[in-house]
Amino acid sequence: MLRSTLLEILDHNWYLVFFVYGLAFFLMGFSIALRGRGPSSFRLGQYLPLLAVFGLTHGLAEWLYIFLSPGMAARGRQTLQGAVLTGGHAALMALSFAFLLSFGLSLLASRWGWSKGWQRLPFLMAAVWLYVFLARRPADPGNFSAWLTSTEVMARYFLALPGAVTSSLGLFLQREEVKEVHYPPLDRGLVGASLAFALYAFAGGMVVPPAPFPPASLINTSLLLQWGLPVQLWRTAAAVLAAYFIIRTLDLYEIENRRRLEELRRRELVWLERERIRRDLHDGVIQSVYGFSLGLDHALALLKKEPEACGAQLRRLRDRADGLLNELRRYLQQLELAPGLPGRAVPILEDLLADFTASTGMEVNFHWRGRQEKDMDADQRSHFYHMASEILSNIRRHASATRVEVQLDLGSTGLGLAVADNGVGFRWEEAADSRGMGLFNLRERAAMAGGRLDIKSLPGKGTRVTVWLPYSAPGGDNGNGH
């Protein structure tokens, strides 16, 4: 009963099945064409355009079925319309399978280090198929349907079947490369697409129209129809699943674009920090060394005439040298790599504030509340350390403060840091020359870390800097991955 009902529904709606079948592949190809523009560093991204051409051409080929009535296929050579539709459909279908096979072989060739010549093999096979297609055209119009059937069987066996198998295997193997992005939906999309093309290898490659030679005489569309499982439904299901999962994997391009943007911002931040260090060395250390050199010249001048004054001058220079060493030590500490830092925010801040108090003599009140549930990853440690160092460095160099209040709030997913001083404050329009680069660095680091930064300051009212940072960097293995 169910079998007869299913066949009756298919018989009355076969055109709708072919429309959905073609639409699924066409939308897959169109989506790749829209989102897959530009170069990609991932193997999958480099070869998805081949799959896009397959989807577009195969979708059009399946839509041509809607216009091909059984009578038109039989009379294809007798009318111009029939010849164009039947011949065009067969050639377009074979061409689409060639692009599918090229996609699968390209993935495997790049994965296993094969020669690029493998990527051209499908089009050579398609050319051979086209030659046979034209050379074997029958003189008797009565053999026209048999000729179309045999050429379709050849296209499915020699192009569609290996194309679907290699694509399924190639997509599955891409999981290893995309694991580094830590985005589980992408991995699930690759698995789903691999299974969808495996299903299509059976429905679109192994199950062919009946032909008088094995295996087409054994496994064919008529056999599945007798079992009540029309192959058109299997192919449509495979097409819909393939389109759904491939479209999900297109997040790869968004992830890659975000990584490129982050890399550009990281390089810009490195350049800005180098420029800041150059400026700080020039304004601080180099000037101190220059003053130290002048002091030595003065001591040499006093050495013969006033030995006691020379000794006092040398003692002052020794103190200045100690201060210079401490300043250089602070610069070196700022250049330390994050892996050497603890994963918890409290000890990082305690060390920074201890050095800050020892070097400035300012009153520092540090309070923290909450509990840090997980360690910060390496990137976040670096961002947190350098942001806290930059804030304290700005207070040391510009604020003329006597007291600093530091509040640390530890949450379940991130931390909040508030640093306030009772210094001279500043106006934003006047900050470009003296501290503009440091403030820009802070904003860039907060953005790269997926956090937020807020700075409030008024002349004579001091400055308050508030930072919120997540414990894990954006895109890291923090549970959601995206």
Short mmCIF file of C-alpha atoms in Angstrom, two decimals:
data_model
loop_
_atom_site.label_atom_id
_atom_site.label_comp_id
_atom_site.label_asym_id
_atom_site.label_seq_id
_atom_site.Cartn_x
_atom_site.Cartn_y
_atom_site.Cartn_z
CA MET A 1 0.00 0.00 0.00
CA LEU A 2 2.75 2.43 1.00
CA ARG A 3 4.79 1.46 -2.07
CA SER A 4 1.90 2.08 -4.47
CA THR A 5 1.04 5.37 -2.77
CA LEU A 6 4.65 6.55 -3.00
CA LEU A 7 4.88 5.61 -6.68
CA GLU A 8 1.58 7.33 -7.39
CA ILE A 9 2.76 10.52 -5.71
CA LEU A 10 6.01 10.40 -7.65
CA ASP A 11 4.19 9.77 -10.92
CA HIS A 12 2.04 12.87 -10.45
CA ASN A 13 4.84 15.09 -9.11
CA TRP A 14 7.97 13.90 -10.92
CA TYR A 15 8.61 17.41 -12.24
CA LEU A 16 8.58 18.78 -8.69
CA VAL A 17 11.14 16.16 -7.60
CA PHE A 18 13.49 17.14 -10.42
CA PHE A 19 12.95 20.82 -9.65
CA VAL A 20 13.92 20.36 -5.97
CA TYR A 21 16.83 18.11 -6.98
CA GLY A 22 18.20 20.72 -9.38
CA LEU A 23 17.43 23.59 -7.02
CA ALA A 24 19.45 22.04 -4.19
CA PHE A 25 22.60 21.67 -6.28
CA PHE A 26 22.09 25.04 -7.97
CA LEU A 27 21.76 26.83 -4.61
CA MET A 28 24.86 25.03 -3.36
CA GLY A 29 26.87 26.23 -6.34
CA PHE A 30 25.42 29.73 -6.17
CA SER A 31 26.22 30.03 -2.45
CA ILE A 32 29.82 28.95 -3.00
CA ALA A 33 30.16 31.41 -5.88
CA LEU A 34 28.89 34.25 -3.69
CA ARG A 35 30.91 33.54 -0.57
CA GLY A 36 33.96 31.84 -2.04
CA ARG A 37 35.45 34.82 -3.83
CA GLY A 38 39.11 35.54 -3.17
CA PRO A 39 42.12 33.37 -2.31
CA SER A 40 42.09 30.87 0.53
CA SER A 41 44.88 29.28 2.54
CA PHE A 42 42.76 26.16 3.19
CA ARG A 43 42.77 23.36 0.64
CA LEU A 44 38.99 23.14 0.81
CA GLY A 45 38.61 26.85 0.10
CA GLN A 46 40.96 26.64 -2.88
CA TYR A 47 38.93 23.94 -4.64
CA LEU A 48 35.35 24.77 -3.66
CA PRO A 49 34.91 26.80 -6.90
CA LEU A 50 35.08 23.47 -8.78
CA LEU A 51 32.20 22.22 -6.65
CA ALA A 52 30.34 25.45 -7.37
CA VAL A 53 30.55 24.82 -11.12
CA PHE A 54 29.34 21.26 -10.56
CA GLY A 55 26.35 22.51 -8.57
CA LEU A 56 25.36 25.15 -11.12
CA THR A 57 25.75 22.93 -14.20
CA HIS A 58 24.18 19.85 -12.64
CA GLY A 59 21.26 21.88 -11.33
CA LEU A 60 20.61 23.17 -14.86
CA ALA A 61 20.96 19.65 -16.27
CA GLU A 62 18.35 18.29 -13.87
CA TRP A 63 15.98 21.14 -14.64
CA LEU A 64 16.18 20.17 -18.31
CA TYR A 65 14.50 16.90 -17.32
CA ILE A 66 11.35 18.93 -16.70
CA PHE A 67 11.23 19.86 -20.39
CA LEU A 68 12.15 16.39 -21.65
CA SER A 69 8.97 14.35 -22.00
CA PRO A 70 9.47 10.67 -22.89
CA GLY A 71 8.15 11.34 -26.37
CA MET A 72 10.60 14.17 -26.96
CA ALA A 73 13.52 11.95 -25.96
CA ALA A 74 12.41 9.36 -28.49
CA ARG A 75 11.93 11.96 -31.25
CA GLY A 76 15.02 13.97 -30.28
CA ARG A 77 16.66 13.84 -33.69
CA GLN A 78 13.49 14.64 -35.57
CA THR A 79 13.04 18.18 -34.23
CA LEU A 80 15.50 20.97 -33.53
CA GLN A 81 14.02 21.53 -30.07
CA GLY A 82 14.33 17.86 -29.20
CA ALA A 83 17.91 17.64 -30.44
CA VAL A 84 18.98 20.71 -28.47
CA LEU A 85 17.29 19.62 -25.24
CA THR A 86 18.30 15.97 -25.28
CA GLY A 87 21.83 16.48 -26.55
CA GLY A 88 22.38 19.54 -24.37
CA HIS A 89 21.09 17.75 -21.31
CA ALA A 90 23.42 14.78 -21.82
CA ALA A 91 26.49 16.96 -22.46
CA LEU A 92 25.75 19.28 -19.53
CA MET A 93 25.28 16.35 -17.17
CA ALA A 94 28.60 14.78 -18.18
CA LEU A 95 30.38 18.14 -17.87
CA SER A 96 28.99 18.63 -14.37
CA PHE A 97 30.25 15.20 -13.32
CA ALA A 98 33.71 16.10 -14.68
CA PHE A 99 33.83 19.12 -12.36
CA LEU A 100 32.73 16.96 -9.42
CA LEU A 101 35.50 14.47 -10.14
CA SER A 102 38.01 17.30 -10.54
CA PHE A 103 36.96 18.66 -7.13
CA GLY A 104 37.41 15.29 -5.44
CA LEU A 105 40.75 14.53 -7.10
CA SER A 106 42.03 18.03 -6.32
CA LEU A 107 41.30 17.55 -2.62
CA LEU A 108 43.03 14.17 -2.57
CA ALA A 109 45.97 15.34 -4.70
CA SER A 110 46.67 18.30 -2.41
CA ARG A 111 46.20 16.15 0.69
CA TRP A 112 48.47 13.30 -0.44
CA GLY A 113 50.95 15.26 -2.57
CA TRP A 114 49.90 13.91 -5.94
CA SER A 115 50.81 15.60 -9.21
CA LYS A 116 48.50 18.38 -10.37
CA GLY A 117 47.99 16.40 -13.56
CA TRP A 118 45.31 14.42 -11.71
CA GLN A 119 43.14 17.55 -11.66
CA ARG A 120 43.02 17.59 -15.48
CA LEU A 121 42.18 13.90 -15.83
CA PRO A 122 38.37 14.37 -15.43
CA PHE A 123 38.20 16.80 -18.35
CA LEU A 124 40.19 14.39 -20.52
CA MET A 125 37.68 11.70 -19.58
CA ALA A 126 34.81 14.07 -20.38
CA ALA A 127 36.36 14.75 -23.79
CA VAL A 128 36.55 11.01 -24.45
CA TRP A 129 32.93 10.65 -23.38
CA LEU A 130 31.89 13.46 -25.73
CA TYR A 131 33.72 11.80 -28.62
CA VAL A 132 31.95 8.50 -27.96
CA PHE A 133 28.67 10.36 -27.50
CA LEU A 134 28.94 11.93 -30.95
CA ALA A 135 30.59 8.99 -32.71
CA ARG A 136 27.96 6.46 -31.64
CA ARG A 137 24.91 8.53 -32.54
CA PRO A 138 22.45 6.16 -34.24
CA ALA A 139 21.27 6.54 -37.80
CA ASP A 140 17.93 4.96 -36.92
CA PRO A 141 15.72 7.31 -34.83
CA GLY A 142 14.29 4.24 -33.14
CA ASN A 143 17.61 3.64 -31.37
CA PHE A 144 17.84 7.18 -30.07
CA SER A 145 16.60 6.43 -26.54
CA ALA A 146 18.98 3.46 -26.20
CA TRP A 147 21.88 5.67 -27.32
CA LEU A 148 21.03 8.34 -24.71
CA THR A 149 20.69 5.68 -22.03
CA SER A 150 24.05 4.06 -22.77
CA THR A 151 25.88 7.40 -22.80
CA GLU A 152 24.23 8.41 -19.51
CA VAL A 153 25.32 5.10 -17.99
CA MET A 154 28.89 5.76 -19.13
CA ALA A 155 28.83 9.26 -17.65
CA ARG A 156 27.57 8.02 -14.31
CA TYR A 157 29.96 5.06 -14.07
CA PHE A 158 33.14 6.81 -15.22
CA LEU A 159 32.55 10.37 -13.97
CA ALA A 160 29.77 10.62 -11.38
CA LEU A 161 30.67 7.53 -9.32
CA PRO A 162 34.41 8.27 -8.90
CA GLY A 163 33.61 11.97 -8.54
CA ALA A 164 31.21 11.40 -5.64
CA VAL A 165 33.53 8.86 -3.97
CA THR A 166 36.64 11.07 -4.18
CA SER A 167 34.65 14.12 -3.06
CA SER A 168 33.27 12.22 -0.08
CA LEU A 169 36.73 11.02 0.95
CA GLY A 170 38.36 14.38 0.25
CA LEU A 171 35.82 16.29 2.35
CA PHE A 172 36.25 13.87 5.24
CA LEU A 173 40.04 14.25 5.15
CA GLN A 174 39.76 18.05 5.31
CA ARG A 175 38.70 17.72 8.95
CA GLU A 176 42.34 17.41 9.98
CA GLU A 177 43.24 20.78 8.44
CA VAL A 178 40.28 22.73 9.84
CA LYS A 179 40.66 21.39 13.39
CA GLU A 180 43.02 24.28 14.14
CA VAL A 181 40.18 26.81 13.86
CA HIS A 182 38.34 25.12 16.79
CA TYR A 183 34.90 25.52 15.20
CA PRO A 184 32.84 22.33 15.77
CA PRO A 185 30.02 23.24 13.31
CA LEU A 186 32.60 23.29 10.51
CA ASP A 187 33.77 19.79 11.41
CA ARG A 188 30.18 18.52 11.56
CA GLY A 189 29.48 20.15 8.21
CA LEU A 190 32.39 18.31 6.60
CA VAL A 191 31.23 14.98 8.02
CA GLY A 192 27.67 15.59 6.84
CA ALA A 193 28.80 16.66 3.36
CA SER A 194 31.03 13.59 3.14
CA LEU A 195 28.11 11.30 3.98
CA ALA A 196 25.83 13.14 1.54
CA PHE A 197 28.26 12.59 -1.34
CA ALA A 198 28.68 8.97 -0.29
CA LEU A 199 24.91 8.61 -0.65
CA TYR A 200 25.10 10.34 -4.02
CA ALA A 201 27.83 7.93 -5.10
CA PHE A 202 25.27 5.15 -4.68
CA ALA A 203 22.17 6.93 -5.99
CA GLY A 204 23.79 9.02 -8.70
CA GLY A 205 26.74 6.85 -9.66
CA MET A 206 25.91 3.19 -9.10
CA VAL A 207 22.17 3.22 -9.77
CA VAL A 208 21.78 3.89 -13.51
CA PRO A 209 19.07 3.34 -16.12
CA PRO A 210 18.70 -0.32 -17.18
CA ALA A 211 21.22 -1.33 -19.84
CA PRO A 212 22.06 -4.70 -21.49
CA PHE A 213 25.39 -5.08 -19.70
CA PRO A 214 26.44 -5.53 -16.08
CA PRO A 215 26.30 -4.00 -13.58
CA ALA A 216 23.63 -1.79 -15.19
CA SER A 217 21.59 -4.91 -15.92
CA LEU A 218 21.64 -5.85 -12.21
CA ILE A 219 21.59 -2.61 -10.19
CA ASN A 220 19.46 -0.01 -11.91
CA THR A 221 16.60 2.41 -11.48
CA SER A 222 14.00 -0.23 -12.33
CA LEU A 223 15.19 -2.47 -9.49
CA LEU A 224 14.80 0.30 -6.93
CA LEU A 225 11.43 1.19 -8.41
CA GLN A 226 10.27 -2.41 -7.91
CA TRP A 227 11.32 -2.15 -4.28
CA GLY A 228 9.30 1.03 -3.92
CA LEU A 229 12.42 3.19 -3.53
CA PRO A 230 12.56 5.46 -6.59
CA VAL A 231 16.14 6.58 -7.22
CA GLN A 232 14.97 10.13 -7.87
CA LEU A 233 14.05 10.46 -4.20
CA TRP A 234 17.46 9.14 -3.13
CA ARG A 235 19.24 11.58 -5.43
CA THR A 236 17.08 14.45 -4.24
CA ALA A 237 17.78 13.58 -0.61
CA ALA A 238 21.52 13.42 -1.33
CA ALA A 239 21.38 16.77 -3.15
CA VAL A 240 19.50 18.50 -0.33
CA LEU A 241 21.85 17.10 2.32
CA ALA A 242 24.96 17.97 0.30
CA ALA A 243 23.72 21.52 -0.25
CA TYR A 244 22.85 21.98 3.43
CA PHE A 245 26.18 20.75 4.78
CA ILE A 246 28.33 22.42 2.12
CA ILE A 247 26.63 25.75 2.80
CA ARG A 248 27.40 25.24 6.50
CA THR A 249 31.07 24.68 5.69
CA LEU A 250 31.19 28.06 3.93
CA ASP A 251 31.75 29.55 7.39
CA LEU A 252 35.33 28.63 6.56
CA TYR A 253 35.63 31.80 4.49
CA GLU A 254 34.30 33.97 7.32
CA ILE A 255 36.69 32.35 9.79
CA GLU A 256 39.59 32.83 7.40
CA ASN A 257 38.71 36.49 6.80
CA ARG A 258 38.54 37.03 10.55
CA ARG A 259 41.95 35.40 10.97
CA ARG A 260 43.40 37.64 8.27
CA LEU A 261 41.94 40.71 9.97
CA GLU A 262 43.31 39.62 13.34
CA GLU A 263 46.74 39.02 11.81
CA LEU A 264 46.71 42.49 10.24
CA ARG A 265 45.70 44.02 13.55
CA ARG A 266 48.36 42.00 15.33
CA ARG A 267 51.03 43.25 12.94
CA GLU A 268 49.78 46.80 13.35
CA LEU A 269 49.90 46.42 17.11
CA VAL A 270 53.46 45.06 16.94
CA TRP A 271 54.47 48.06 14.84
CA LEU A 272 52.77 50.45 17.25
CA GLU A 273 54.47 48.85 20.23
CA ARG A 274 57.84 49.04 18.51
CA GLU A 275 57.16 52.71 17.81
CA ARG A 276 56.14 53.26 21.43
CA ILE A 277 59.28 51.51 22.70
CA ARG A 278 61.39 53.58 20.31
CA ARG A 279 59.73 56.74 21.56
CA ASP A 280 60.03 55.74 25.21
CA LEU A 281 63.69 54.82 24.79
CA HIS A 282 64.35 58.14 23.10
CA ASP A 283 62.44 60.21 25.63
CA GLY A 284 63.50 58.23 28.68
CA VAL A 285 66.54 55.98 28.51
CA ILE A 286 68.50 57.86 25.82
CA GLN A 287 67.94 61.17 27.56
CA SER A 288 69.04 59.62 30.84
CA VAL A 289 72.17 58.20 29.20
CA TYR A 290 72.88 61.59 27.64
CA GLY A 291 72.49 63.26 31.02
CA PHE A 292 74.70 60.59 32.56
CA SER A 293 77.37 61.32 29.94
CA LEU A 294 77.23 65.04 30.71
CA GLY A 295 77.55 64.23 34.39
CA LEU A 296 80.68 62.18 33.71
CA ASP A 297 82.19 65.07 31.75
CA HIS A 298 81.50 67.34 34.70
CA ALA A 299 83.05 64.82 37.09
CA LEU A 300 86.20 64.63 34.95
CA ALA A 301 86.44 68.40 35.02
CA LEU A 302 86.23 68.36 38.84
CA LEU A 303 88.63 65.45 39.31
CA LYS A 304 91.86 67.47 39.55
CA LYS A 305 90.57 70.75 40.98
CA GLU A 306 87.89 69.59 43.45
CA PRO A 307 88.23 65.87 44.30
CA GLU A 308 85.55 66.00 46.98
CA ALA A 309 83.01 67.58 44.63
CA CYS A 310 83.99 65.00 42.04
CA GLY A 311 83.25 62.19 44.51
CA ALA A 312 79.85 63.66 45.32
CA GLN A 313 79.12 63.94 41.61
CA LEU A 314 80.11 60.29 41.04
CA ARG A 315 77.82 59.19 43.87
CA ARG A 316 74.93 61.06 42.27
CA LEU A 317 75.78 59.46 38.96
CA ARG A 318 75.76 56.05 40.61
CA ASP A 319 72.24 56.67 41.88
CA ARG A 320 71.20 57.80 38.41
CA ALA A 321 72.75 54.64 36.97
CA ASP A 322 70.68 52.53 39.39
CA GLY A 323 67.56 54.35 38.26
CA LEU A 324 68.52 53.82 34.63
CA LEU A 325 68.99 50.09 35.24
CA ASN A 326 65.59 49.87 36.90
CA GLU A 327 64.00 51.65 33.94
CA LEU A 328 65.67 49.26 31.50
CA ARG A 329 64.53 46.34 33.62
CA ARG A 330 60.93 47.55 33.32
CA TYR A 331 61.24 47.69 29.54
CA LEU A 332 62.58 44.14 29.49
CA GLN A 333 59.74 42.94 31.70
CA GLN A 334 57.22 44.42 29.27
CA LEU A 335 58.80 42.37 26.49
CA GLU A 336 58.42 39.06 28.37
CA LEU A 337 56.43 36.38 26.56
CA ALA A 338 53.03 35.29 27.84
CA PRO A 339 53.89 31.57 28.40
CA GLY A 340 56.09 32.68 31.32
CA LEU A 341 53.16 34.39 33.02
CA PRO A 342 50.82 32.69 35.49
CA GLY A 343 47.36 31.80 34.24
CA ARG A 344 45.63 33.71 37.03
CA ALA A 345 45.07 37.46 36.98
CA VAL A 346 45.74 38.13 40.68
CA PRO A 347 49.43 37.08 40.76
CA ILE A 348 50.08 38.94 37.49
CA LEU A 349 48.69 42.13 38.99
CA GLU A 350 50.42 41.63 42.32
CA ASP A 351 53.83 41.40 40.61
CA LEU A 352 53.17 44.44 38.44
CA LEU A 353 51.91 46.51 41.36
CA ALA A 354 54.86 45.50 43.55
CA ASP A 355 57.30 46.75 40.90
CA PHE A 356 55.19 49.86 40.36
CA THR A 357 55.16 50.72 44.09
CA ALA A 358 58.90 50.09 44.45
CA SER A 359 59.76 52.33 41.49
CA THR A 360 57.33 55.20 42.17
CA GLY A 361 56.65 55.19 45.91
CA MET A 362 52.96 55.81 45.21
CA GLU A 363 50.24 54.54 47.50
CA VAL A 364 48.51 51.60 45.79
CA ASN A 365 45.28 50.04 47.08
CA PHE A 366 44.52 46.71 45.42
CA HIS A 367 41.21 44.89 45.98
CA TRP A 368 39.79 41.88 44.21
CA ARG A 369 36.61 39.86 44.49
CA GLY A 370 35.12 36.74 42.94
CA ARG A 371 36.91 33.58 41.88
CA GLN A 372 38.65 32.85 38.60
CA GLU A 373 37.11 29.59 37.35
CA LYS A 374 39.72 28.86 34.64
CA ASP A 375 43.21 29.95 33.61
CA MET A 376 43.60 32.58 30.93
CA ASP A 377 44.99 31.18 27.70
CA ALA A 378 48.40 32.35 26.43
CA ASP A 379 47.05 35.17 24.25
CA GLN A 380 44.84 36.57 27.00
CA ARG A 381 47.68 36.50 29.53
CA SER A 382 49.80 38.54 27.14
CA HIS A 383 46.99 41.02 26.47
CA PHE A 384 46.15 41.39 30.16
CA TYR A 385 49.78 41.80 31.20
CA HIS A 386 50.62 44.38 28.56
CA MET A 387 47.40 46.34 29.08
CA ALA A 388 47.97 46.52 32.84
CA SER A 389 51.63 47.48 32.22
CA GLU A 390 50.57 50.22 29.78
CA ILE A 391 48.03 51.64 32.24
CA LEU A 392 50.59 51.75 35.06
CA SER A 393 53.25 53.15 32.73
CA ASN A 394 50.93 56.01 31.74
CA ILE A 395 50.29 56.77 35.41
CA ARG A 396 54.03 56.73 36.16
CA ARG A 397 54.96 58.99 33.25
CA HIS A 398 52.02 61.37 32.91
CA ALA A 399 49.62 61.38 35.86
CA SER A 400 51.70 63.06 38.62
CA ALA A 401 49.56 61.02 41.00
CA THR A 402 50.13 60.08 44.63
CA ARG A 403 47.52 57.34 44.98
CA VAL A 404 46.25 54.55 42.73
CA GLU A 405 43.13 52.43 43.29
CA VAL A 406 43.03 49.02 41.58
CA GLN A 407 39.87 46.87 41.56
CA LEU A 408 39.77 43.38 39.98
CA ASP A 409 36.44 41.58 39.50
CA LEU A 410 36.67 37.88 38.58
CA GLY A 411 33.65 36.38 36.82
CA SER A 412 32.80 33.00 35.35
CA THR A 413 33.81 33.86 31.76
CA GLY A 414 36.04 36.90 32.13
CA LEU A 415 37.50 39.56 34.38
CA GLY A 416 37.04 43.27 34.91
CA LEU A 417 39.92 45.58 35.84
CA ALA A 418 39.47 49.17 37.01
CA VAL A 419 42.49 51.42 37.67
CA ALA A 420 41.94 54.96 38.99
CA ASP A 421 44.50 57.61 39.97
CA ASN A 422 44.27 61.02 41.64
CA GLY A 423 46.57 62.65 39.10
CA VAL A 424 46.28 65.63 36.82
CA GLY A 425 43.99 63.95 34.29
CA PHE A 426 43.84 65.08 30.67
CA ARG A 427 41.61 66.20 27.84
CA TRP A 428 41.15 63.84 24.92
CA GLU A 429 42.01 66.49 22.35
CA GLU A 430 45.31 67.15 24.16
CA ALA A 431 46.32 63.49 24.52
CA ALA A 432 47.54 62.80 20.97
CA ASP A 433 51.14 63.86 21.48
CA SER A 434 51.86 62.68 24.99
CA ARG A 435 49.86 59.49 25.41
CA GLY A 436 47.76 59.00 22.28
CA MET A 437 49.75 55.99 21.07
CA GLY A 438 49.47 54.27 24.44
CA LEU A 439 45.70 54.78 24.50
CA PHE A 440 45.43 53.48 20.95
CA ASN A 441 47.46 50.40 21.92
CA LEU A 442 45.07 49.75 24.78
CA ARG A 443 42.04 49.93 22.50
CA GLU A 444 43.66 47.67 19.91
CA ARG A 445 44.58 45.06 22.51
CA ALA A 446 41.10 45.12 24.01
CA ALA A 447 39.55 44.60 20.57
CA MET A 448 41.94 41.75 19.69
CA ALA A 449 41.23 40.07 23.02
CA GLY A 450 37.47 40.27 22.49
CA GLY A 451 37.12 42.66 25.41
CA ARG A 452 36.04 46.22 26.15
CA LEU A 453 37.89 49.35 27.25
CA ASP A 454 36.55 52.55 28.79
CA ILE A 455 38.63 55.60 29.77
CA LYS A 456 37.28 58.56 31.74
CA SER A 457 39.42 61.57 32.59
CA LEU A 458 39.14 65.29 33.30
CA PRO A 459 41.88 67.84 34.04
CA GLY A 460 42.52 67.91 37.77
CA LYS A 461 40.13 64.99 38.39
CA GLY A 462 42.42 62.06 37.68
CA THR A 463 41.84 59.18 35.27
CA ARG A 464 39.87 55.94 35.50
CA VAL A 465 40.52 53.06 33.08
CA THR A 466 38.11 50.12 32.99
CA VAL A 467 38.86 46.89 31.11
CA TRP A 468 36.85 43.70 30.61
CA LEU A 469 38.55 40.64 29.07
CA PRO A 470 37.33 37.06 28.52
CA TYR A 471 39.55 34.28 29.83
CA SER A 472 39.81 32.71 26.35
CA ALA A 473 40.67 34.46 23.11
CA PRO A 474 37.92 34.82 20.46
CA GLY A 475 37.80 31.70 18.27
CA GLY A 476 39.72 29.66 20.86
CA ASP A 477 38.63 26.39 22.41
CA ASN A 478 36.36 28.04 24.89
CA GLY A 479 33.37 25.90 24.43
CA ASN A 480 31.62 27.68 21.60
CA GLY A 481 34.53 28.12 19.30
CA HIS A 482 33.11 31.06 17.40
#
